[in-house]
Amino acid sequence: MRIDLHTHSDVSDGTLTPAELVRAAAGSGIEVLGLTDHDTAAGWAAAEAEALATGVTLVRGMEISTRHAGRPVHLLGYLVDPTYPPLVAALGKILDGRNARVPAILERLRALGIAIDVADVRRVAPNARATGRPHIADALVDLGVVGHRDVAFRDLLNPGRPAYVERYAASLEEMVGLVVAAGGVAVVAHPWGRSDPASLQADGLARLQSLGLAGVEVDHQDHSPADRERLRAIARELGLVVTGASDFHGEGKIDHDLGCHTTSPEDLDALLTLAAESGRAAGRMTPQVVRP
Ligand code: AMP
Ligand code: ZN
Ligand code: FE
Ligand code: FE
């Protein structure tokens, strides 16, 4: 069984619509798909309809932008009640923070002599709930300034590059608690990827586990093979669920093809068991896995 639990549609910074993403997954032989757009559940309904039509099992989730030890960390929240008011409020604040920094980034680009404004960004992201660096990168491609999104990040938009601007992110500890309170399960995404691994070694992960963290995304393109094995050993030792996923973004991210990393059926079962317990404990109407 091929299980890919972390993908993006164009309601965040992927390039396929939620329905196209589900069809692409079906075409790639993915049997269980996790839809995890950044900070939003806006793609869930369209993905659900297409999952029922194509026979893909769908796990609805989101990838929440958080901060830990001063560094950005992404947190996957699966099967949360998307109407839980504290979660809605927290996500709203993150989306506002994303939108608010776009003008500041554009100002820096203009200072570098690049003619770009908000309309250029909107044009390339008609379905996105919030616009961020990936959409600015797409606008730069569209305007012929760079050849690919990747180049825009490397030369202009990454930390330390001239157009980088910080944005608001929620505290990782608080968001783990919020995902659990919303009846879902929390899995830290690519913890040794772009973030600082120092804060997310065994002791850091154990502390998050005591706050309700259910799992760790181990098999991911941003982790070296050696890091995957070290992180897997830590996660297994702690009794955390181990996941693997593509972090597919359509055309938006090179080398993240659907199914390039996958999760084992045993780990998926463990995750879904924890989700069922979390939903019961929270007493909330949580979404179920869509099983056609
Ligand atoms: P933002 O949320 O606006 O800070 O943008 C961060 C997002 O941009 C990440 O979640 C990635 O999905 C995406 N991203 C970061 N680096 C790259 C890259 N080199 N190429 C394509 N997408 C990237
Ligand atoms: Zn993304
Ligand atoms: Fe991420
Ligand atoms: Fe992602």
PDB file of C-alpha atoms and ligand atoms in Angstrom:
ATOM      1  CA  MET A   1       0.000   0.000   0.000  1.00  0.00           C
ATOM      2  CA  ARG A   2       1.414   3.418  -0.985  1.00  0.00           C
ATOM      3  CA  ILE A   3       0.652   6.052   1.659  1.00  0.00           C
ATOM      4  CA  ASP A   4       1.730   9.677   1.138  1.00  0.00           C
ATOM      5  CA  LEU A   5       0.635  11.859   4.061  1.00  0.00           C
ATOM      6  CA  HIS A   6       1.976  15.341   3.214  1.00  0.00           C
ATOM      7  CA  THR A   7       1.018  17.204   0.026  1.00  0.00           C
ATOM      8  CA  HIS A   8      -0.022  20.703  -1.030  1.00  0.00           C
ATOM      9  CA  SER A   9      -2.660  22.056  -3.403  1.00  0.00           C
ATOM     10  CA  ASP A  10      -3.126  25.536  -4.810  1.00  0.00           C
ATOM     11  CA  VAL A  11      -5.172  26.670  -1.832  1.00  0.00           C
ATOM     12  CA  SER A  12      -1.712  27.083  -0.333  1.00  0.00           C
ATOM     13  CA  ASP A  13       1.460  26.938  -2.431  1.00  0.00           C
ATOM     14  CA  GLY A  14       1.020  23.826  -4.544  1.00  0.00           C
ATOM     15  CA  THR A  15       0.226  24.243  -8.236  1.00  0.00           C
ATOM     16  CA  LEU A  16      -2.599  21.677  -8.655  1.00  0.00           C
ATOM     17  CA  THR A  17      -6.159  22.261  -7.447  1.00  0.00           C
ATOM     18  CA  PRO A  18      -7.239  19.886  -4.653  1.00  0.00           C
ATOM     19  CA  ALA A  19      -9.201  17.785  -7.171  1.00  0.00           C
ATOM     20  CA  GLU A  20      -6.262  17.661  -9.603  1.00  0.00           C
ATOM     21  CA  LEU A  21      -3.989  16.647  -6.722  1.00  0.00           C
ATOM     22  CA  VAL A  22      -6.247  13.722  -5.789  1.00  0.00           C
ATOM     23  CA  ARG A  23      -6.393  12.633  -9.451  1.00  0.00           C
ATOM     24  CA  ALA A  24      -2.611  12.895  -9.721  1.00  0.00           C
ATOM     25  CA  ALA A  25      -2.285  10.742  -6.608  1.00  0.00           C
ATOM     26  CA  ALA A  26      -4.625   8.128  -8.069  1.00  0.00           C
ATOM     27  CA  GLY A  27      -2.555   8.193 -11.268  1.00  0.00           C
ATOM     28  CA  SER A  28       0.654   7.672  -9.268  1.00  0.00           C
ATOM     29  CA  GLY A  29      -0.725   4.632  -7.479  1.00  0.00           C
ATOM     30  CA  ILE A  30      -1.122   6.417  -4.142  1.00  0.00           C
ATOM     31  CA  GLU A  31      -3.825   4.634  -2.159  1.00  0.00           C
ATOM     32  CA  VAL A  32      -3.838   6.897   0.891  1.00  0.00           C
ATOM     33  CA  LEU A  33      -3.268  10.623   0.457  1.00  0.00           C
ATOM     34  CA  GLY A  34      -2.784  13.280   3.120  1.00  0.00           C
ATOM     35  CA  LEU A  35      -3.807  16.780   2.018  1.00  0.00           C
ATOM     36  CA  THR A  36      -1.846  19.210   4.190  1.00  0.00           C
ATOM     37  CA  ASP A  37      -2.035  22.735   2.868  1.00  0.00           C
ATOM     38  CA  HIS A  38      -0.290  25.446   4.855  1.00  0.00           C
ATOM     39  CA  ASP A  39      -2.491  26.778   7.671  1.00  0.00           C
ATOM     40  CA  THR A  40      -5.839  26.047   6.012  1.00  0.00           C
ATOM     41  CA  ALA A  41      -8.545  23.419   5.529  1.00  0.00           C
ATOM     42  CA  ALA A  42      -9.909  25.277   2.502  1.00  0.00           C
ATOM     43  CA  GLY A  43      -9.105  22.406   0.109  1.00  0.00           C
ATOM     44  CA  TRP A  44     -10.746  19.652   2.118  1.00  0.00           C
ATOM     45  CA  ALA A  45     -14.219  19.630   0.557  1.00  0.00           C
ATOM     46  CA  ALA A  46     -13.050  19.559  -3.060  1.00  0.00           C
ATOM     47  CA  ALA A  47     -10.478  16.873  -2.237  1.00  0.00           C
ATOM     48  CA  GLU A  48     -13.110  14.772  -0.471  1.00  0.00           C
ATOM     49  CA  ALA A  49     -15.431  14.829  -3.473  1.00  0.00           C
ATOM     50  CA  GLU A  50     -12.613  13.786  -5.817  1.00  0.00           C
ATOM     51  CA  ALA A  51     -11.377  11.080  -3.413  1.00  0.00           C
ATOM     52  CA  LEU A  52     -14.834   9.506  -3.426  1.00  0.00           C
ATOM     53  CA  ALA A  53     -14.875   9.682  -7.227  1.00  0.00           C
ATOM     54  CA  THR A  54     -11.379   8.258  -7.795  1.00  0.00           C
ATOM     55  CA  GLY A  55     -11.126   5.702  -4.976  1.00  0.00           C
ATOM     56  CA  VAL A  56      -8.260   7.386  -3.119  1.00  0.00           C
ATOM     57  CA  THR A  57      -8.411   7.218   0.684  1.00  0.00           C
ATOM     58  CA  LEU A  58      -8.028  10.749   1.988  1.00  0.00           C
ATOM     59  CA  VAL A  59      -6.629  11.917   5.315  1.00  0.00           C
ATOM     60  CA  ARG A  60      -7.469  15.564   5.793  1.00  0.00           C
ATOM     61  CA  GLY A  61      -4.859  17.663   7.525  1.00  0.00           C
ATOM     62  CA  MET A  62      -2.935  20.902   7.460  1.00  0.00           C
ATOM     63  CA  GLU A  63       0.677  22.019   7.882  1.00  0.00           C
ATOM     64  CA  ILE A  64       0.844  24.717  10.523  1.00  0.00           C
ATOM     65  CA  SER A  65       3.586  27.364  10.577  1.00  0.00           C
ATOM     66  CA  THR A  66       5.112  27.470  14.044  1.00  0.00           C
ATOM     67  CA  ARG A  67       8.280  28.653  15.740  1.00  0.00           C
ATOM     68  CA  HIS A  68      10.480  26.748  18.170  1.00  0.00           C
ATOM     69  CA  ALA A  69      13.703  27.961  19.771  1.00  0.00           C
ATOM     70  CA  GLY A  70      13.557  30.968  17.464  1.00  0.00           C
ATOM     71  CA  ARG A  71      13.401  28.870  14.292  1.00  0.00           C
ATOM     72  CA  PRO A  72      10.506  28.004  11.970  1.00  0.00           C
ATOM     73  CA  VAL A  73       9.075  24.507  12.464  1.00  0.00           C
ATOM     74  CA  HIS A  74       6.175  23.008  10.492  1.00  0.00           C
ATOM     75  CA  LEU A  75       3.567  20.983  12.356  1.00  0.00           C
ATOM     76  CA  LEU A  76       1.214  18.573  10.583  1.00  0.00           C
ATOM     77  CA  GLY A  77      -2.233  18.454  12.189  1.00  0.00           C
ATOM     78  CA  TYR A  78      -4.397  15.594  10.927  1.00  0.00           C
ATOM     79  CA  LEU A  79      -8.142  15.074  11.393  1.00  0.00           C
ATOM     80  CA  VAL A  80      -8.647  18.203  13.489  1.00  0.00           C
ATOM     81  CA  ASP A  81     -12.067  19.777  13.850  1.00  0.00           C
ATOM     82  CA  PRO A  82     -11.525  22.737  11.480  1.00  0.00           C
ATOM     83  CA  THR A  83     -14.293  24.706  13.208  1.00  0.00           C
ATOM     84  CA  TYR A  84     -12.687  24.594  16.695  1.00  0.00           C
ATOM     85  CA  PRO A  85     -12.694  28.320  17.490  1.00  0.00           C
ATOM     86  CA  PRO A  86      -9.216  28.595  19.088  1.00  0.00           C
ATOM     87  CA  LEU A  87      -7.741  26.784  16.064  1.00  0.00           C
ATOM     88  CA  VAL A  88      -9.647  29.024  13.632  1.00  0.00           C
ATOM     89  CA  ALA A  89      -8.320  32.063  15.488  1.00  0.00           C
ATOM     90  CA  ALA A  90      -4.735  30.783  15.532  1.00  0.00           C
ATOM     91  CA  LEU A  91      -4.774  29.961  11.801  1.00  0.00           C
ATOM     92  CA  GLY A  92      -6.317  33.348  11.016  1.00  0.00           C
ATOM     93  CA  LYS A  93      -3.444  35.047  12.765  1.00  0.00           C
ATOM     94  CA  ILE A  94      -0.895  33.029  10.789  1.00  0.00           C
ATOM     95  CA  LEU A  95      -2.626  33.728   7.449  1.00  0.00           C
ATOM     96  CA  ASP A  96      -2.795  37.442   8.301  1.00  0.00           C
ATOM     97  CA  GLY A  97       0.914  37.368   9.116  1.00  0.00           C
ATOM     98  CA  ARG A  98       1.642  35.827   5.714  1.00  0.00           C
ATOM     99  CA  ASN A  99      -0.398  38.400   3.818  1.00  0.00           C
ATOM    100  CA  ALA A 100       0.967  41.288   5.851  1.00  0.00           C
ATOM    101  CA  ARG A 101       4.575  40.731   4.899  1.00  0.00           C
ATOM    102  CA  VAL A 102       3.971  40.503   1.136  1.00  0.00           C
ATOM    103  CA  PRO A 103       4.114  44.308   0.636  1.00  0.00           C
ATOM    104  CA  ALA A 104       7.347  44.458   2.648  1.00  0.00           C
ATOM    105  CA  ILE A 105       8.960  41.787   0.450  1.00  0.00           C
ATOM    106  CA  LEU A 106       7.765  43.537  -2.718  1.00  0.00           C
ATOM    107  CA  GLU A 107       9.224  46.807  -1.429  1.00  0.00           C
ATOM    108  CA  ARG A 108      12.614  45.114  -1.070  1.00  0.00           C
ATOM    109  CA  LEU A 109      12.371  43.631  -4.560  1.00  0.00           C
ATOM    110  CA  ARG A 110      11.543  47.054  -5.990  1.00  0.00           C
ATOM    111  CA  ALA A 111      14.549  48.478  -4.143  1.00  0.00           C
ATOM    112  CA  LEU A 112      16.596  45.898  -6.080  1.00  0.00           C
ATOM    113  CA  GLY A 113      15.184  47.305  -9.308  1.00  0.00           C
ATOM    114  CA  ILE A 114      12.553  44.603  -9.941  1.00  0.00           C
ATOM    115  CA  ALA A 115       9.187  46.016 -11.028  1.00  0.00           C
ATOM    116  CA  ILE A 116       6.609  43.893  -9.187  1.00  0.00           C
ATOM    117  CA  ASP A 117       3.443  44.694  -7.257  1.00  0.00           C
ATOM    118  CA  VAL A 118       0.658  42.939  -5.386  1.00  0.00           C
ATOM    119  CA  ALA A 119      -1.443  42.425  -8.531  1.00  0.00           C
ATOM    120  CA  ASP A 120       1.399  40.355 -10.049  1.00  0.00           C
ATOM    121  CA  VAL A 121       1.315  38.071  -7.011  1.00  0.00           C
ATOM    122  CA  ARG A 122      -2.485  37.754  -6.947  1.00  0.00           C
ATOM    123  CA  ARG A 123      -2.528  36.839 -10.637  1.00  0.00           C
ATOM    124  CA  VAL A 124      -0.408  33.718 -10.087  1.00  0.00           C
ATOM    125  CA  ALA A 125      -2.265  32.624  -6.920  1.00  0.00           C
ATOM    126  CA  PRO A 126      -5.983  32.954  -7.626  1.00  0.00           C
ATOM    127  CA  ASN A 127      -7.013  30.131  -5.246  1.00  0.00           C
ATOM    128  CA  ALA A 128      -4.516  30.640  -2.419  1.00  0.00           C
ATOM    129  CA  ARG A 129      -6.017  31.474   0.978  1.00  0.00           C
ATOM    130  CA  ALA A 130      -2.936  33.529   1.743  1.00  0.00           C
ATOM    131  CA  THR A 131       0.005  34.565  -0.358  1.00  0.00           C
ATOM    132  CA  GLY A 132       3.572  33.958   0.665  1.00  0.00           C
ATOM    133  CA  ARG A 133       7.071  33.673  -0.670  1.00  0.00           C
ATOM    134  CA  PRO A 134       6.236  30.813  -3.075  1.00  0.00           C
ATOM    135  CA  HIS A 135       3.664  32.983  -4.844  1.00  0.00           C
ATOM    136  CA  ILE A 136       6.046  35.929  -5.002  1.00  0.00           C
ATOM    137  CA  ALA A 137       8.545  33.491  -6.508  1.00  0.00           C
ATOM    138  CA  ASP A 138       5.934  32.400  -9.072  1.00  0.00           C
ATOM    139  CA  ALA A 139       5.255  36.036  -9.924  1.00  0.00           C
ATOM    140  CA  LEU A 140       8.985  36.544 -10.480  1.00  0.00           C
ATOM    141  CA  VAL A 141       8.972  33.558 -12.854  1.00  0.00           C
ATOM    142  CA  ASP A 142       5.885  34.949 -14.584  1.00  0.00           C
ATOM    143  CA  LEU A 143       7.589  38.325 -15.013  1.00  0.00           C
ATOM    144  CA  GLY A 144      10.665  36.633 -16.461  1.00  0.00           C
ATOM    145  CA  VAL A 145      12.951  37.727 -13.612  1.00  0.00           C
ATOM    146  CA  VAL A 146      13.964  34.136 -12.744  1.00  0.00           C
ATOM    147  CA  GLY A 147      13.513  30.760 -14.419  1.00  0.00           C
ATOM    148  CA  HIS A 148      12.063  28.746 -11.517  1.00  0.00           C
ATOM    149  CA  ARG A 149      10.581  29.183  -8.044  1.00  0.00           C
ATOM    150  CA  ASP A 150      13.663  27.506  -6.605  1.00  0.00           C
ATOM    151  CA  VAL A 151      15.979  30.174  -8.031  1.00  0.00           C
ATOM    152  CA  ALA A 152      13.854  32.972  -6.569  1.00  0.00           C
ATOM    153  CA  PHE A 153      14.204  31.411  -3.107  1.00  0.00           C
ATOM    154  CA  ARG A 154      17.917  30.804  -3.496  1.00  0.00           C
ATOM    155  CA  ASP A 155      18.820  34.254  -4.763  1.00  0.00           C
ATOM    156  CA  LEU A 156      16.214  36.533  -3.215  1.00  0.00           C
ATOM    157  CA  LEU A 157      13.697  35.115  -0.758  1.00  0.00           C
ATOM    158  CA  ASN A 158      15.534  32.778   1.606  1.00  0.00           C
ATOM    159  CA  PRO A 159      16.777  33.997   5.005  1.00  0.00           C
ATOM    160  CA  GLY A 160      19.963  35.966   4.479  1.00  0.00           C
ATOM    161  CA  ARG A 161      18.976  36.940   0.924  1.00  0.00           C
ATOM    162  CA  PRO A 162      18.090  40.564   0.141  1.00  0.00           C
ATOM    163  CA  ALA A 163      14.286  40.275  -0.063  1.00  0.00           C
ATOM    164  CA  TYR A 164      13.755  38.058   3.000  1.00  0.00           C
ATOM    165  CA  VAL A 165      11.242  39.333   5.564  1.00  0.00           C
ATOM    166  CA  GLU A 166      10.225  37.502   8.763  1.00  0.00           C
ATOM    167  CA  ARG A 167       6.622  36.688   9.521  1.00  0.00           C
ATOM    168  CA  TYR A 168       4.488  35.706  12.470  1.00  0.00           C
ATOM    169  CA  ALA A 169       4.328  32.030  13.459  1.00  0.00           C
ATOM    170  CA  ALA A 170       2.619  30.388  16.436  1.00  0.00           C
ATOM    171  CA  SER A 171       4.538  28.681  19.234  1.00  0.00           C
ATOM    172  CA  LEU A 172       5.149  24.990  18.443  1.00  0.00           C
ATOM    173  CA  GLU A 173       4.224  23.870  21.975  1.00  0.00           C
ATOM    174  CA  GLU A 174       0.965  25.824  21.879  1.00  0.00           C
ATOM    175  CA  MET A 175       0.032  24.481  18.457  1.00  0.00           C
ATOM    176  CA  VAL A 176       0.648  20.858  19.499  1.00  0.00           C
ATOM    177  CA  GLY A 177      -1.810  21.491  22.341  1.00  0.00           C
ATOM    178  CA  LEU A 178      -4.280  23.165  20.014  1.00  0.00           C
ATOM    179  CA  VAL A 179      -4.226  20.311  17.480  1.00  0.00           C
ATOM    180  CA  VAL A 180      -4.936  17.838  20.288  1.00  0.00           C
ATOM    181  CA  ALA A 181      -7.667  20.068  21.761  1.00  0.00           C
ATOM    182  CA  ALA A 182      -9.207  20.209  18.272  1.00  0.00           C
ATOM    183  CA  GLY A 183      -9.459  16.402  18.367  1.00  0.00           C
ATOM    184  CA  GLY A 184      -6.634  15.749  15.906  1.00  0.00           C
ATOM    185  CA  VAL A 185      -3.129  14.299  15.898  1.00  0.00           C
ATOM    186  CA  ALA A 186       0.088  16.291  15.658  1.00  0.00           C
ATOM    187  CA  VAL A 187       3.149  15.163  13.661  1.00  0.00           C
ATOM    188  CA  VAL A 188       6.205  17.372  13.424  1.00  0.00           C
ATOM    189  CA  ALA A 189       7.099  17.861   9.727  1.00  0.00           C
ATOM    190  CA  HIS A 190      10.691  17.404   8.465  1.00  0.00           C
ATOM    191  CA  PRO A 191      12.130  18.434  11.877  1.00  0.00           C
ATOM    192  CA  TRP A 192      15.745  18.231  10.714  1.00  0.00           C
ATOM    193  CA  GLY A 193      15.121  19.904   7.378  1.00  0.00           C
ATOM    194  CA  ARG A 194      15.359  23.666   7.311  1.00  0.00           C
ATOM    195  CA  SER A 195      14.943  24.103  11.055  1.00  0.00           C
ATOM    196  CA  ASP A 196      17.649  23.860  13.679  1.00  0.00           C
ATOM    197  CA  PRO A 197      17.991  20.186  14.647  1.00  0.00           C
ATOM    198  CA  ALA A 198      19.453  21.158  18.048  1.00  0.00           C
ATOM    199  CA  SER A 199      16.051  21.957  19.533  1.00  0.00           C
ATOM    200  CA  LEU A 200      14.430  18.801  18.129  1.00  0.00           C
ATOM    201  CA  GLN A 201      16.722  16.018  19.282  1.00  0.00           C
ATOM    202  CA  ALA A 202      15.486  13.226  21.583  1.00  0.00           C
ATOM    203  CA  ASP A 203      14.915  15.475  24.616  1.00  0.00           C
ATOM    204  CA  GLY A 204      13.076  18.157  22.622  1.00  0.00           C
ATOM    205  CA  LEU A 205      10.882  15.566  20.921  1.00  0.00           C
ATOM    206  CA  ALA A 206      10.175  13.854  24.246  1.00  0.00           C
ATOM    207  CA  ARG A 207       9.047  17.163  25.712  1.00  0.00           C
ATOM    208  CA  LEU A 208       6.697  17.734  22.766  1.00  0.00           C
ATOM    209  CA  GLN A 209       5.430  14.191  23.184  1.00  0.00           C
ATOM    210  CA  SER A 210       4.502  15.017  26.782  1.00  0.00           C
ATOM    211  CA  LEU A 211       2.395  17.858  25.336  1.00  0.00           C
ATOM    212  CA  GLY A 212       0.623  15.443  22.971  1.00  0.00           C
ATOM    213  CA  LEU A 213       2.867  15.079  19.910  1.00  0.00           C
ATOM    214  CA  ALA A 214       1.944  11.815  18.159  1.00  0.00           C
ATOM    215  CA  GLY A 215       4.558  11.420  15.473  1.00  0.00           C
ATOM    216  CA  VAL A 216       7.595  12.548  13.517  1.00  0.00           C
ATOM    217  CA  GLU A 217       7.969  12.866   9.756  1.00  0.00           C
ATOM    218  CA  VAL A 218      11.197  10.959   9.223  1.00  0.00           C
ATOM    219  CA  ASP A 219      11.290  10.058   5.536  1.00  0.00           C
ATOM    220  CA  HIS A 220      11.425  13.383   3.717  1.00  0.00           C
ATOM    221  CA  GLN A 221      13.611  14.831   0.967  1.00  0.00           C
ATOM    222  CA  ASP A 222      15.007  17.507   3.310  1.00  0.00           C
ATOM    223  CA  HIS A 223      16.601  14.783   5.489  1.00  0.00           C
ATOM    224  CA  SER A 224      19.784  13.013   4.449  1.00  0.00           C
ATOM    225  CA  PRO A 225      19.604   9.185   4.456  1.00  0.00           C
ATOM    226  CA  ALA A 226      21.839   9.123   7.546  1.00  0.00           C
ATOM    227  CA  ASP A 227      19.640  11.644   9.377  1.00  0.00           C
ATOM    228  CA  ARG A 228      16.550   9.595   8.506  1.00  0.00           C
ATOM    229  CA  GLU A 229      18.031   6.554  10.201  1.00  0.00           C
ATOM    230  CA  ARG A 230      19.101   8.527  13.292  1.00  0.00           C
ATOM    231  CA  LEU A 231      15.729  10.268  13.561  1.00  0.00           C
ATOM    232  CA  ARG A 232      13.871   6.977  13.021  1.00  0.00           C
ATOM    233  CA  ALA A 233      15.789   5.394  15.889  1.00  0.00           C
ATOM    234  CA  ILE A 234      14.929   8.319  18.199  1.00  0.00           C
ATOM    235  CA  ALA A 235      11.249   8.233  17.223  1.00  0.00           C
ATOM    236  CA  ARG A 236      11.011   4.447  17.677  1.00  0.00           C
ATOM    237  CA  GLU A 237      12.762   4.667  21.043  1.00  0.00           C
ATOM    238  CA  LEU A 238      10.239   7.279  22.200  1.00  0.00           C
ATOM    239  CA  GLY A 239       7.286   5.367  20.777  1.00  0.00           C
ATOM    240  CA  LEU A 240       6.366   8.139  18.341  1.00  0.00           C
ATOM    241  CA  VAL A 241       4.669   7.270  15.042  1.00  0.00           C
ATOM    242  CA  VAL A 242       7.073   7.466  12.081  1.00  0.00           C
ATOM    243  CA  THR A 243       5.772   8.961   8.853  1.00  0.00           C
ATOM    244  CA  GLY A 244       7.192   9.486   5.384  1.00  0.00           C
ATOM    245  CA  ALA A 245       5.812  11.695   2.636  1.00  0.00           C
ATOM    246  CA  SER A 246       6.613  13.584  -0.538  1.00  0.00           C
ATOM    247  CA  ASP A 247       5.676  17.150   0.489  1.00  0.00           C
ATOM    248  CA  PHE A 248       4.483  17.375  -3.124  1.00  0.00           C
ATOM    249  CA  HIS A 249       3.841  20.919  -4.425  1.00  0.00           C
ATOM    250  CA  GLY A 250       3.031  20.167  -8.079  1.00  0.00           C
ATOM    251  CA  GLU A 251       5.398  22.133 -10.316  1.00  0.00           C
ATOM    252  CA  GLY A 252       6.345  24.297  -7.348  1.00  0.00           C
ATOM    253  CA  LYS A 253       9.021  22.137  -5.790  1.00  0.00           C
ATOM    254  CA  ILE A 254      11.682  20.149  -7.587  1.00  0.00           C
ATOM    255  CA  ASP A 255      12.405  16.567  -6.498  1.00  0.00           C
ATOM    256  CA  HIS A 256       9.282  16.089  -4.377  1.00  0.00           C
ATOM    257  CA  ASP A 257       7.311  13.713  -6.628  1.00  0.00           C
ATOM    258  CA  LEU A 258       4.171  12.073  -5.226  1.00  0.00           C
ATOM    259  CA  GLY A 259       5.075   8.925  -3.326  1.00  0.00           C
ATOM    260  CA  CYS A 260       8.845   9.639  -3.290  1.00  0.00           C
ATOM    261  CA  HIS A 261       8.604   8.817   0.426  1.00  0.00           C
ATOM    262  CA  THR A 262       5.789   6.883   2.062  1.00  0.00           C
ATOM    263  CA  THR A 263       4.383   5.819   5.427  1.00  0.00           C
ATOM    264  CA  SER A 264       3.967   2.173   6.441  1.00  0.00           C
ATOM    265  CA  PRO A 265       0.434   0.783   6.908  1.00  0.00           C
ATOM    266  CA  GLU A 266       1.327  -0.022  10.548  1.00  0.00           C
ATOM    267  CA  ASP A 267       2.306   3.573  11.271  1.00  0.00           C
ATOM    268  CA  LEU A 268      -0.822   4.877   9.531  1.00  0.00           C
ATOM    269  CA  ASP A 269      -2.944   2.553  11.685  1.00  0.00           C
ATOM    270  CA  ALA A 270      -1.184   3.765  14.830  1.00  0.00           C
ATOM    271  CA  LEU A 271      -1.756   7.375  13.803  1.00  0.00           C
ATOM    272  CA  LEU A 272      -5.453   6.801  13.071  1.00  0.00           C
ATOM    273  CA  THR A 273      -5.932   4.997  16.388  1.00  0.00           C
ATOM    274  CA  LEU A 274      -4.423   8.005  18.196  1.00  0.00           C
ATOM    275  CA  ALA A 275      -6.649  10.326  16.140  1.00  0.00           C
ATOM    276  CA  ALA A 276      -9.758   8.414  17.152  1.00  0.00           C
ATOM    277  CA  GLU A 277      -8.727   8.627  20.822  1.00  0.00           C
ATOM    278  CA  SER A 278      -7.966  12.336  20.478  1.00  0.00           C
ATOM    279  CA  GLY A 279     -11.331  13.028  18.842  1.00  0.00           C
ATOM    280  CA  ARG A 280     -13.139  11.184  21.622  1.00  0.00           C
ATOM    281  CA  ALA A 281     -11.180  12.906  24.372  1.00  0.00           C
ATOM    282  CA  ALA A 282     -11.785  16.333  22.840  1.00  0.00           C
ATOM    283  CA  GLY A 283     -15.477  15.592  22.413  1.00  0.00           C
ATOM    284  CA  ARG A 284     -15.423  17.300  19.041  1.00  0.00           C
ATOM    285  CA  MET A 285     -16.910  16.422  15.658  1.00  0.00           C
ATOM    286  CA  THR A 286     -13.689  15.521  13.901  1.00  0.00           C
ATOM    287  CA  PRO A 287     -13.474  14.602  10.219  1.00  0.00           C
ATOM    288  CA  GLN A 288     -13.144  10.902   9.458  1.00  0.00           C
ATOM    289  CA  VAL A 289     -10.771   9.400   6.941  1.00  0.00           C
ATOM    290  CA  VAL A 290     -12.512   9.451   3.544  1.00  0.00           C
ATOM    291  CA  ARG A 291     -12.710   5.790   2.488  1.00  0.00           C
ATOM    292  CA  PRO A 292     -14.325   5.343  -0.925  1.00  0.00           C
TER     293      PRO A 292
HETATM  294  P1  AMP B   1       6.427  31.198   3.393  1.00  0.00           P
HETATM  295  O1  AMP B   1       5.434  30.321   4.061  1.00  0.00           O
HETATM  296  O2  AMP B   1       5.837  32.310   2.618  1.00  0.00           O
HETATM  297  O3  AMP B   1       7.517  31.649   4.333  1.00  0.00           O
HETATM  298  O4  AMP B   1       7.149  30.250   2.344  1.00  0.00           O
HETATM  299  C1  AMP B   1       7.662  29.030   2.779  1.00  0.00           C
HETATM  300  C2  AMP B   1       7.239  27.920   1.861  1.00  0.00           C
HETATM  301  O5  AMP B   1       7.907  28.072   0.634  1.00  0.00           O
HETATM  302  C3  AMP B   1       7.636  26.561   2.369  1.00  0.00           C
HETATM  303  O6  AMP B   1       6.638  25.986   3.149  1.00  0.00           O
HETATM  304  C4  AMP B   1       7.870  25.772   1.114  1.00  0.00           C
HETATM  305  O7  AMP B   1       6.681  25.128   0.732  1.00  0.00           O
HETATM  306  C5  AMP B   1       8.212  26.805   0.093  1.00  0.00           C
HETATM  307  N1  AMP B   1       9.637  26.789  -0.256  1.00  0.00           N
HETATM  308  C6  AMP B   1      10.675  27.075   0.541  1.00  0.00           C
HETATM  309  N2  AMP B   1      11.842  26.971  -0.139  1.00  0.00           N
HETATM  310  C7  AMP B   1      11.520  26.632  -1.400  1.00  0.00           C
HETATM  311  C8  AMP B   1      12.267  26.384  -2.584  1.00  0.00           C
HETATM  312  N3  AMP B   1      13.602  26.476  -2.607  1.00  0.00           N
HETATM  313  N4  AMP B   1      11.599  26.056  -3.701  1.00  0.00           N
HETATM  314  C9  AMP B   1      10.257  25.971  -3.684  1.00  0.00           C
HETATM  315  N5  AMP B   1       9.499  26.190  -2.600  1.00  0.00           N
HETATM  316  C10 AMP B   1      10.115  26.516  -1.469  1.00  0.00           C
HETATM  317 ZN    ZN B   2       4.674  24.739   0.943  1.00  0.00          ZN
HETATM  318 FE    FE B   3       6.991  22.175   5.452  1.00  0.00          FE
HETATM  319 FE    FE B   4       4.822  21.017   3.190  1.00  0.00          FE
END
